[in-house]
Amino acid sequence: MNEMVVGRVTLIKKSTFRPSLPDDWSPTVTEISKTNFEWNIQFAFLDNPTTSIKSPRFLSEVYCAWTLSLRVTNLSIDILLHLERGAQYSEIAKPIQLSTRIANKKGESLYPSEKLTVFSNDLISSDEDMVYSIDKHDFMKSKFNGIRDNLNIYCTVEISTLKTKLGFYSSKDSSDIRRSQLILTQLEEFLENKTLSDVNLNVGGRVFHGHNIILAARSKVFAAMFNHETAEKLLNNVDIQDVDPDVFQEVLRYVYTGQMSSGTLDKMAVGVLAVADKYFLDQLKAECESHLMKRMSADNCLELLALAAQPHPAMHLKKYAVDYFRRFASLVMATDGWKKAKEEKLIWSCELIEMLFA
């Protein structure tokens, strides 16, 4: 049996309304965290008489982790939820809410309604709890006829925590926040407006204007380059090879502001990780690894293994990719990527075999 287990997670946070209060007020507010999880499953899985499959693990920050299970019996199709309590699980203040629905690849629901499940924090099991159950016969007939592509299970977990915002309204903390925001804004303006720039960064035919003091402060590679009598320092010019200019632009934005444009990691996490590794940007590298691990699938597993097999691999990503390959080898080997790897006899395939049997 081929199994497709692909998950995608998004986290949305919002807080309750904060009224205008005195400067020394320390309010307790309710903070709501929503984790959206999308699980992709091959339709053929439902044709088996009785079987079950687990989703990738997804997180609600530091509070808890979740795993979904899809269980097919002769009579029903069941979705179950497994909870792993996190380090700060005790901070959850209200019942946990879970909404679940089944849809096609376009996001259109294949069963009449979304199911809302509410768990009491004290009663939720550490085992699996049923959150959705469908009559198998009803589900497989009329509305499902002709739909043989993959299914998506959409799951949203909502948790509430009580946070005491000590000094949230104090003039001192407000000033600190304003100062931090002002510094980030000014650094971004330096980058965008080329204000007082003193070094040119030539990347794939595009020139970025930078400030060697900022680059050196953020990267050990640039620090070594500008603290010695190198050609780059003498000419105020750095030629950067084998890096996509769009990727470098986002890395440079991160160097200056600690942030990247919205959606950057969804589009170019692999490229950003390689540049982060090259310039010793450890925090950015860790963010890329985490992002890629959450979005690993049969289709991109080989690409991520190839990335992890490079001279300075991302060790956490490497371990996760190897584990994924071990668990879902049949799926990975059914992809075009595997076919290409066999045809081209990619050099990293030998190391892959060593990793799998280590």
mmCIF file of C-alpha atoms in Angstrom:
data_model
loop_
_atom_site.group_PDB
_atom_site.id
_atom_site.type_symbol
_atom_site.label_atom_id
_atom_site.label_comp_id
_atom_site.label_asym_id
_atom_site.label_seq_id
_atom_site.Cartn_x
_atom_site.Cartn_y
_atom_site.Cartn_z
ATOM 1 C CA MET A 1 0.000 0.000 0.000
ATOM 2 C CA ASN A 2 1.261 3.459 -0.891
ATOM 3 C CA GLU A 3 0.662 6.102 1.737
ATOM 4 C CA MET A 4 0.808 9.846 1.207
ATOM 5 C CA VAL A 5 1.392 11.749 4.416
ATOM 6 C CA VAL A 6 1.949 15.423 3.807
ATOM 7 C CA GLY A 7 1.239 18.193 6.289
ATOM 8 C CA ARG A 8 1.336 21.962 6.267
ATOM 9 C CA VAL A 9 1.046 24.088 9.403
ATOM 10 C CA THR A 10 0.285 27.762 9.936
ATOM 11 C CA LEU A 11 0.085 29.544 13.277
ATOM 12 C CA ILE A 12 -2.154 32.567 13.882
ATOM 13 C CA LYS A 13 -2.035 34.562 17.099
ATOM 14 C CA LYS A 14 -4.331 37.282 18.342
ATOM 15 C CA SER A 15 -5.060 38.883 21.715
ATOM 16 C CA THR A 16 -8.147 40.344 23.339
ATOM 17 C CA PHE A 17 -8.941 44.051 23.360
ATOM 18 C CA ARG A 18 -6.711 46.088 25.691
ATOM 19 C CA PRO A 19 -8.443 49.153 27.187
ATOM 20 C CA SER A 20 -6.755 52.467 27.971
ATOM 21 C CA LEU A 21 -5.400 52.125 31.514
ATOM 22 C CA PRO A 22 -2.940 53.879 33.839
ATOM 23 C CA ASP A 23 0.788 53.563 33.138
ATOM 24 C CA ASP A 24 1.421 51.280 36.122
ATOM 25 C CA TRP A 25 -1.380 48.854 35.279
ATOM 26 C CA SER A 26 -0.358 45.213 34.729
ATOM 27 C CA PRO A 27 -3.322 43.529 33.045
ATOM 28 C CA THR A 28 -4.010 39.849 32.498
ATOM 29 C CA VAL A 29 -5.255 39.258 28.974
ATOM 30 C CA THR A 30 -6.421 36.225 27.043
ATOM 31 C CA GLU A 31 -4.121 35.310 24.192
ATOM 32 C CA ILE A 32 -5.554 33.044 21.512
ATOM 33 C CA SER A 33 -3.357 30.838 19.337
ATOM 34 C CA LYS A 34 -4.761 29.105 16.257
ATOM 35 C CA THR A 35 -2.795 26.393 14.491
ATOM 36 C CA ASN A 36 -4.029 25.475 11.005
ATOM 37 C CA PHE A 37 -2.941 22.055 9.759
ATOM 38 C CA GLU A 38 -3.476 20.628 6.277
ATOM 39 C CA TRP A 39 -2.933 16.883 5.780
ATOM 40 C CA ASN A 40 -2.801 15.421 2.275
ATOM 41 C CA ILE A 41 -3.691 11.741 1.773
ATOM 42 C CA GLN A 42 -3.875 9.555 -1.332
ATOM 43 C CA PHE A 43 -7.423 8.555 -2.197
ATOM 44 C CA ALA A 44 -6.390 4.913 -2.719
ATOM 45 C CA PHE A 45 -5.882 4.639 1.021
ATOM 46 C CA LEU A 46 -9.660 4.678 1.524
ATOM 47 C CA ASP A 47 -10.098 1.645 -0.750
ATOM 48 C CA ASN A 48 -8.447 -0.614 1.837
ATOM 49 C CA PRO A 49 -10.997 -2.503 3.960
ATOM 50 C CA THR A 50 -9.389 -1.835 7.348
ATOM 51 C CA THR A 51 -6.250 0.159 7.999
ATOM 52 C CA SER A 52 -4.939 3.331 9.671
ATOM 53 C CA ILE A 53 -2.365 6.041 9.073
ATOM 54 C CA LYS A 54 -0.857 8.867 11.121
ATOM 55 C CA SER A 55 -0.187 12.462 10.103
ATOM 56 C CA PRO A 56 3.051 14.364 10.652
ATOM 57 C CA ARG A 57 3.301 15.974 14.078
ATOM 58 C CA PHE A 58 2.306 19.651 14.359
ATOM 59 C CA LEU A 59 2.755 22.145 17.190
ATOM 60 C CA SER A 60 0.737 24.721 19.093
ATOM 61 C CA GLU A 61 3.862 26.664 20.089
ATOM 62 C CA VAL A 62 5.328 25.462 23.415
ATOM 63 C CA TYR A 63 1.975 24.352 24.810
ATOM 64 C CA CYS A 64 1.328 21.052 23.069
ATOM 65 C CA ALA A 65 1.875 18.930 19.978
ATOM 66 C CA TRP A 66 -0.689 17.032 17.951
ATOM 67 C CA THR A 67 -0.947 14.071 15.613
ATOM 68 C CA LEU A 68 -4.010 13.087 13.599
ATOM 69 C CA SER A 69 -4.876 9.496 12.741
ATOM 70 C CA LEU A 70 -7.139 8.379 9.913
ATOM 71 C CA ARG A 71 -8.711 4.992 10.621
ATOM 72 C CA VAL A 72 -10.692 3.081 7.999
ATOM 73 C CA THR A 73 -12.950 0.215 9.054
ATOM 74 C CA ASN A 74 -15.633 -1.741 7.211
ATOM 75 C CA LEU A 75 -18.262 0.655 8.558
ATOM 76 C CA SER A 76 -16.660 4.044 9.111
ATOM 77 C CA ILE A 77 -13.894 6.504 8.344
ATOM 78 C CA ASP A 78 -12.651 7.987 11.621
ATOM 79 C CA ILE A 79 -10.300 10.871 12.397
ATOM 80 C CA LEU A 80 -8.645 10.758 15.806
ATOM 81 C CA LEU A 81 -6.480 13.260 17.650
ATOM 82 C CA HIS A 82 -3.432 12.490 19.787
ATOM 83 C CA LEU A 83 -2.102 15.053 22.272
ATOM 84 C CA GLU A 84 1.438 15.483 23.563
ATOM 85 C CA ARG A 85 1.598 17.932 26.452
ATOM 86 C CA GLY A 86 4.311 20.547 26.085
ATOM 87 C CA ALA A 87 6.420 22.341 28.674
ATOM 88 C CA GLN A 88 3.802 25.078 29.189
ATOM 89 C CA TYR A 89 0.628 23.018 28.739
ATOM 90 C CA SER A 90 -0.577 24.058 32.216
ATOM 91 C CA GLU A 91 -0.895 27.661 31.008
ATOM 92 C CA ILE A 92 -3.846 26.808 28.741
ATOM 93 C CA ALA A 93 -6.780 28.607 30.331
ATOM 94 C CA LYS A 94 -9.900 27.470 28.485
ATOM 95 C CA PRO A 95 -11.157 24.325 26.745
ATOM 96 C CA ILE A 96 -9.292 23.420 23.582
ATOM 97 C CA GLN A 97 -11.339 23.743 20.395
ATOM 98 C CA LEU A 98 -10.745 21.677 17.284
ATOM 99 C CA SER A 99 -12.522 22.067 13.935
ATOM 100 C CA THR A 100 -12.104 19.401 11.243
ATOM 101 C CA ARG A 101 -13.275 18.975 7.644
ATOM 102 C CA ILE A 102 -12.417 16.818 4.606
ATOM 103 C CA ALA A 103 -11.933 18.451 1.193
ATOM 104 C CA ASN A 104 -10.594 17.834 -2.305
ATOM 105 C CA LYS A 105 -7.378 19.403 -3.589
ATOM 106 C CA LYS A 106 -9.254 22.630 -4.404
ATOM 107 C CA GLY A 107 -10.323 22.989 -0.781
ATOM 108 C CA GLU A 108 -13.972 22.123 -1.528
ATOM 109 C CA SER A 109 -15.612 20.153 1.281
ATOM 110 C CA LEU A 110 -16.464 16.571 0.354
ATOM 111 C CA TYR A 111 -18.725 15.986 3.323
ATOM 112 C CA PRO A 112 -21.573 18.259 4.344
ATOM 113 C CA SER A 113 -20.158 20.115 7.321
ATOM 114 C CA GLU A 114 -17.220 21.040 9.467
ATOM 115 C CA LYS A 115 -17.066 19.282 12.839
ATOM 116 C CA LEU A 116 -16.288 21.309 15.971
ATOM 117 C CA THR A 117 -14.931 19.409 18.979
ATOM 118 C CA VAL A 118 -14.372 21.013 22.398
ATOM 119 C CA PHE A 119 -12.035 19.353 24.907
ATOM 120 C CA SER A 120 -11.862 20.148 28.609
ATOM 121 C CA ASN A 121 -8.203 20.603 29.537
ATOM 122 C CA ASP A 122 -8.580 18.181 32.426
ATOM 123 C CA LEU A 123 -10.391 15.508 30.436
ATOM 124 C CA ILE A 124 -8.469 15.409 27.179
ATOM 125 C CA SER A 125 -6.760 12.070 26.875
ATOM 126 C CA SER A 126 -3.076 11.448 26.331
ATOM 127 C CA ASP A 127 -4.232 8.623 24.053
ATOM 128 C CA GLU A 128 -6.331 9.191 20.923
ATOM 129 C CA ASP A 129 -9.690 10.954 21.014
ATOM 130 C CA MET A 130 -12.288 10.669 18.261
ATOM 131 C CA VAL A 131 -12.902 14.021 16.585
ATOM 132 C CA TYR A 132 -14.675 13.047 13.339
ATOM 133 C CA SER A 133 -16.509 9.917 12.249
ATOM 134 C CA ILE A 134 -18.218 9.305 8.915
ATOM 135 C CA ASP A 135 -20.352 6.431 7.656
ATOM 136 C CA LYS A 136 -18.069 4.815 5.080
ATOM 137 C CA HIS A 137 -20.859 3.762 2.745
ATOM 138 C CA ASP A 138 -22.442 7.226 2.664
ATOM 139 C CA PHE A 139 -19.100 8.911 2.149
ATOM 140 C CA MET A 140 -18.000 6.696 -0.734
ATOM 141 C CA LYS A 141 -21.196 6.920 -2.802
ATOM 142 C CA SER A 142 -22.793 9.674 -4.921
ATOM 143 C CA LYS A 143 -20.895 12.825 -3.968
ATOM 144 C CA PHE A 144 -17.581 11.007 -4.016
ATOM 145 C CA ASN A 145 -17.987 9.267 -7.370
ATOM 146 C CA GLY A 146 -15.339 10.286 -9.881
ATOM 147 C CA ILE A 147 -13.053 11.947 -7.324
ATOM 148 C CA ARG A 148 -9.913 9.838 -7.271
ATOM 149 C CA ASP A 149 -7.267 12.467 -6.545
ATOM 150 C CA ASN A 150 -5.781 13.183 -3.166
ATOM 151 C CA LEU A 151 -7.836 14.204 -0.153
ATOM 152 C CA ASN A 152 -7.080 17.034 2.234
ATOM 153 C CA ILE A 153 -7.994 16.987 5.896
ATOM 154 C CA TYR A 154 -8.121 20.496 7.332
ATOM 155 C CA CYS A 155 -7.741 20.857 11.078
ATOM 156 C CA THR A 156 -7.684 24.036 13.208
ATOM 157 C CA VAL A 157 -6.699 23.859 16.882
ATOM 158 C CA GLU A 158 -7.515 26.897 19.030
ATOM 159 C CA ILE A 159 -6.060 27.327 22.506
ATOM 160 C CA SER A 160 -6.357 30.220 24.963
ATOM 161 C CA THR A 161 -3.796 31.242 27.557
ATOM 162 C CA LEU A 162 -3.834 33.919 30.253
ATOM 163 C CA LYS A 163 -0.906 36.305 30.047
ATOM 164 C CA THR A 164 -0.042 38.943 32.620
ATOM 165 C CA LYS A 165 1.486 41.813 30.728
ATOM 166 C CA LEU A 166 3.714 43.237 33.422
ATOM 167 C CA GLY A 167 4.279 46.874 32.741
ATOM 168 C CA PHE A 168 2.633 46.526 29.348
ATOM 169 C CA TYR A 169 1.312 50.023 29.659
ATOM 170 C CA SER A 170 4.277 51.490 31.504
ATOM 171 C CA SER A 171 5.863 54.484 29.824
ATOM 172 C CA LYS A 172 9.327 52.873 30.185
ATOM 173 C CA ASP A 173 8.382 49.695 28.293
ATOM 174 C CA SER A 174 6.447 51.643 25.695
ATOM 175 C CA SER A 175 9.517 53.764 25.107
ATOM 176 C CA ASP A 176 11.709 50.656 24.748
ATOM 177 C CA ILE A 177 9.324 49.216 22.168
ATOM 178 C CA ARG A 178 9.209 52.478 20.236
ATOM 179 C CA ARG A 179 12.998 52.717 20.266
ATOM 180 C CA SER A 180 13.370 49.137 18.975
ATOM 181 C CA GLN A 181 10.870 49.761 16.214
ATOM 182 C CA LEU A 182 12.617 52.998 15.292
ATOM 183 C CA ILE A 183 16.000 51.252 15.060
ATOM 184 C CA LEU A 184 14.600 48.522 12.788
ATOM 185 C CA THR A 185 12.919 51.129 10.599
ATOM 186 C CA GLN A 186 16.130 53.105 10.295
ATOM 187 C CA LEU A 187 18.174 50.017 9.441
ATOM 188 C CA GLU A 188 15.676 49.091 6.744
ATOM 189 C CA GLU A 189 15.901 52.637 5.375
ATOM 190 C CA PHE A 190 19.704 52.337 5.260
ATOM 191 C CA LEU A 191 19.288 49.184 3.182
ATOM 192 C CA GLU A 192 16.575 50.499 0.867
ATOM 193 C CA ASN A 193 17.946 54.026 0.351
ATOM 194 C CA LYS A 194 21.653 53.082 0.281
ATOM 195 C CA THR A 195 22.279 55.722 2.945
ATOM 196 C CA LEU A 196 26.022 55.987 3.696
ATOM 197 C CA SER A 197 26.649 52.602 2.038
ATOM 198 C CA ASP A 198 30.343 51.771 1.706
ATOM 199 C CA VAL A 199 30.489 48.382 -0.027
ATOM 200 C CA ASN A 200 29.040 46.936 -3.239
ATOM 201 C CA LEU A 201 27.819 43.347 -3.236
ATOM 202 C CA ASN A 202 27.767 41.922 -6.778
ATOM 203 C CA VAL A 203 25.381 38.978 -6.999
ATOM 204 C CA GLY A 204 24.486 37.447 -10.363
ATOM 205 C CA GLY A 205 24.714 40.725 -12.221
ATOM 206 C CA ARG A 206 22.836 42.729 -9.599
ATOM 207 C CA VAL A 207 24.532 45.167 -7.234
ATOM 208 C CA PHE A 208 23.397 45.544 -3.630
ATOM 209 C CA HIS A 209 24.722 48.440 -1.564
ATOM 210 C CA GLY A 210 25.666 47.540 1.998
ATOM 211 C CA HIS A 211 27.434 48.778 5.106
ATOM 212 C CA ASN A 212 30.445 46.727 6.141
ATOM 213 C CA ILE A 213 29.987 47.550 9.835
ATOM 214 C CA ILE A 214 26.485 46.023 9.809
ATOM 215 C CA LEU A 215 27.504 43.038 7.697
ATOM 216 C CA ALA A 216 30.522 42.364 9.936
ATOM 217 C CA ALA A 217 28.434 42.610 13.098
ATOM 218 C CA ARG A 218 25.977 39.999 11.827
ATOM 219 C CA SER A 219 28.238 37.550 9.973
ATOM 220 C CA LYS A 220 31.624 36.096 10.951
ATOM 221 C CA VAL A 221 32.423 35.661 7.269
ATOM 222 C CA PHE A 222 31.957 39.340 6.529
ATOM 223 C CA ALA A 223 33.769 40.234 9.770
ATOM 224 C CA ALA A 224 36.842 38.276 8.652
ATOM 225 C CA MET A 225 36.609 39.870 5.210
ATOM 226 C CA PHE A 226 36.441 43.481 6.439
ATOM 227 C CA ASN A 227 38.768 43.192 9.445
ATOM 228 C CA HIS A 228 41.759 42.250 7.295
ATOM 229 C CA GLU A 229 43.469 43.781 4.266
ATOM 230 C CA THR A 230 41.521 41.712 1.769
ATOM 231 C CA ALA A 231 40.762 42.672 -1.820
ATOM 232 C CA GLU A 232 37.135 43.131 -0.814
ATOM 233 C CA LYS A 233 38.043 45.643 1.869
ATOM 234 C CA LEU A 234 40.520 47.557 -0.320
ATOM 235 C CA LEU A 235 38.131 47.787 -3.286
ATOM 236 C CA ASN A 236 34.880 48.042 -1.287
ATOM 237 C CA ASN A 237 33.540 45.389 -3.609
ATOM 238 C CA VAL A 238 32.418 41.795 -2.955
ATOM 239 C CA ASP A 239 31.717 39.320 -5.770
ATOM 240 C CA ILE A 240 29.329 36.575 -4.658
ATOM 241 C CA GLN A 241 29.075 33.479 -6.848
ATOM 242 C CA ASP A 242 26.387 30.781 -7.126
ATOM 243 C CA VAL A 243 23.715 32.707 -5.220
ATOM 244 C CA ASP A 244 20.385 33.780 -6.700
ATOM 245 C CA PRO A 245 20.018 37.593 -6.423
ATOM 246 C CA ASP A 246 16.424 37.347 -5.144
ATOM 247 C CA VAL A 247 17.516 34.950 -2.421
ATOM 248 C CA PHE A 248 20.429 37.175 -1.448
ATOM 249 C CA GLN A 249 18.137 40.196 -1.276
ATOM 250 C CA GLU A 250 15.971 38.461 1.339
ATOM 251 C CA VAL A 251 19.011 37.282 3.312
ATOM 252 C CA LEU A 252 20.360 40.837 3.274
ATOM 253 C CA ARG A 253 17.016 42.123 4.556
ATOM 254 C CA TYR A 254 17.256 39.591 7.398
ATOM 255 C CA VAL A 255 20.813 40.709 8.196
ATOM 256 C CA TYR A 256 19.625 44.286 8.621
ATOM 257 C CA THR A 257 16.206 43.818 10.249
ATOM 258 C CA GLY A 258 15.960 40.228 11.527
ATOM 259 C CA GLN A 259 12.969 39.755 9.190
ATOM 260 C CA MET A 260 12.219 38.724 5.623
ATOM 261 C CA SER A 261 9.384 39.551 3.270
ATOM 262 C CA SER A 262 6.142 37.643 3.802
ATOM 263 C CA GLY A 263 6.143 34.221 2.134
ATOM 264 C CA THR A 264 9.908 34.163 1.548
ATOM 265 C CA LEU A 265 10.481 30.797 3.230
ATOM 266 C CA ASP A 266 7.543 29.241 1.366
ATOM 267 C CA LYS A 267 9.171 30.216 -1.938
ATOM 268 C CA MET A 268 12.919 29.919 -1.335
ATOM 269 C CA ALA A 269 13.720 28.249 1.989
ATOM 270 C CA VAL A 270 16.292 25.902 0.396
ATOM 271 C CA GLY A 271 18.206 28.776 -1.199
ATOM 272 C CA VAL A 272 18.034 30.920 1.936
ATOM 273 C CA LEU A 273 19.322 28.023 4.064
ATOM 274 C CA ALA A 274 22.353 27.572 1.786
ATOM 275 C CA VAL A 275 23.237 31.290 2.002
ATOM 276 C CA ALA A 276 22.638 31.347 5.770
ATOM 277 C CA ASP A 277 25.043 28.434 6.128
ATOM 278 C CA LYS A 278 27.635 30.122 3.895
ATOM 279 C CA TYR A 279 27.675 33.303 5.988
ATOM 280 C CA PHE A 280 27.249 31.670 9.418
ATOM 281 C CA LEU A 281 23.792 33.136 10.063
ATOM 282 C CA ASP A 282 22.853 30.459 12.587
ATOM 283 C CA GLN A 283 19.443 31.792 13.631
ATOM 284 C CA LEU A 284 18.292 32.157 10.033
ATOM 285 C CA LYS A 285 19.597 28.673 9.236
ATOM 286 C CA ALA A 286 17.610 27.228 12.162
ATOM 287 C CA GLU A 287 14.439 28.988 10.966
ATOM 288 C CA CYS A 288 14.905 27.527 7.482
ATOM 289 C CA GLU A 289 15.468 24.014 8.842
ATOM 290 C CA SER A 290 12.319 24.198 10.958
ATOM 291 C CA HIS A 291 10.278 25.486 8.029
ATOM 292 C CA LEU A 292 11.482 22.735 5.692
ATOM 293 C CA MET A 293 10.901 19.975 8.226
ATOM 294 C CA LYS A 294 7.282 21.074 8.699
ATOM 295 C CA ARG A 295 6.712 20.976 4.931
ATOM 296 C CA MET A 296 8.527 17.769 4.057
ATOM 297 C CA SER A 297 6.745 15.500 1.589
ATOM 298 C CA ALA A 298 7.497 12.555 -0.669
ATOM 299 C CA ASP A 299 8.025 14.986 -3.552
ATOM 300 C CA ASN A 300 10.678 17.130 -1.835
ATOM 301 C CA CYS A 301 12.305 14.577 0.488
ATOM 302 C CA LEU A 302 15.112 13.775 -1.994
ATOM 303 C CA GLU A 303 15.828 17.450 -2.636
ATOM 304 C CA LEU A 304 16.169 18.039 1.101
ATOM 305 C CA LEU A 305 18.354 14.956 1.524
ATOM 306 C CA ALA A 306 20.625 16.257 -1.245
ATOM 307 C CA LEU A 307 20.823 19.604 0.536
ATOM 308 C CA ALA A 308 21.615 17.890 3.828
ATOM 309 C CA ALA A 309 24.385 15.848 2.179
ATOM 310 C CA GLN A 310 26.380 18.947 1.195
ATOM 311 C CA PRO A 311 29.704 19.758 2.938
ATOM 312 C CA HIS A 312 28.075 21.814 5.712
ATOM 313 C CA PRO A 313 24.752 20.044 6.189
ATOM 314 C CA ALA A 314 21.786 21.111 8.263
ATOM 315 C CA MET A 315 21.970 18.298 10.802
ATOM 316 C CA HIS A 316 18.417 18.530 12.157
ATOM 317 C CA LEU A 317 16.979 18.580 8.655
ATOM 318 C CA LYS A 318 19.228 15.679 7.666
ATOM 319 C CA LYS A 319 18.010 13.469 10.516
ATOM 320 C CA TYR A 320 14.385 14.347 9.843
ATOM 321 C CA ALA A 321 14.692 13.678 6.091
ATOM 322 C CA VAL A 322 16.384 10.317 6.669
ATOM 323 C CA ASP A 323 13.656 9.326 9.127
ATOM 324 C CA TYR A 324 10.978 10.415 6.652
ATOM 325 C CA PHE A 325 12.605 8.350 3.886
ATOM 326 C CA ARG A 326 12.781 5.284 6.132
ATOM 327 C CA ARG A 327 9.080 5.548 7.000
ATOM 328 C CA PHE A 328 7.774 6.375 3.526
ATOM 329 C CA ALA A 329 10.371 4.868 1.174
ATOM 330 C CA SER A 330 7.766 3.506 -1.249
ATOM 331 C CA LEU A 331 6.230 6.945 -1.711
ATOM 332 C CA VAL A 332 9.584 8.673 -2.205
ATOM 333 C CA MET A 333 10.747 6.078 -4.716
ATOM 334 C CA ALA A 334 7.546 6.574 -6.734
ATOM 335 C CA THR A 335 8.355 10.243 -7.431
ATOM 336 C CA ASP A 336 9.964 11.792 -10.510
ATOM 337 C CA GLY A 337 12.788 12.979 -8.262
ATOM 338 C CA TRP A 338 13.782 9.405 -7.469
ATOM 339 C CA LYS A 339 13.654 8.458 -11.134
ATOM 340 C CA LYS A 340 15.905 11.391 -11.990
ATOM 341 C CA ALA A 341 18.334 10.486 -9.206
ATOM 342 C CA LYS A 342 18.634 6.937 -10.573
ATOM 343 C CA GLU A 343 19.135 8.138 -14.145
ATOM 344 C CA GLU A 344 21.784 10.702 -13.234
ATOM 345 C CA LYS A 345 23.453 8.484 -10.603
ATOM 346 C CA LEU A 346 23.671 11.445 -8.269
ATOM 347 C CA ILE A 347 26.832 11.377 -6.164
ATOM 348 C CA TRP A 348 24.987 11.936 -2.897
ATOM 349 C CA SER A 349 22.981 8.719 -3.382
ATOM 350 C CA CYS A 350 25.894 6.684 -1.954
ATOM 351 C CA GLU A 351 25.924 8.836 1.156
ATOM 352 C CA LEU A 352 22.148 8.488 1.355
ATOM 353 C CA ILE A 353 22.459 4.709 1.510
ATOM 354 C CA GLU A 354 25.046 5.046 4.285
ATOM 355 C CA MET A 355 22.726 7.383 6.228
ATOM 356 C CA LEU A 356 19.752 5.048 5.880
ATOM 357 C CA PHE A 357 21.628 2.071 7.295
ATOM 358 C CA ALA A 358 23.646 3.945 9.919
#
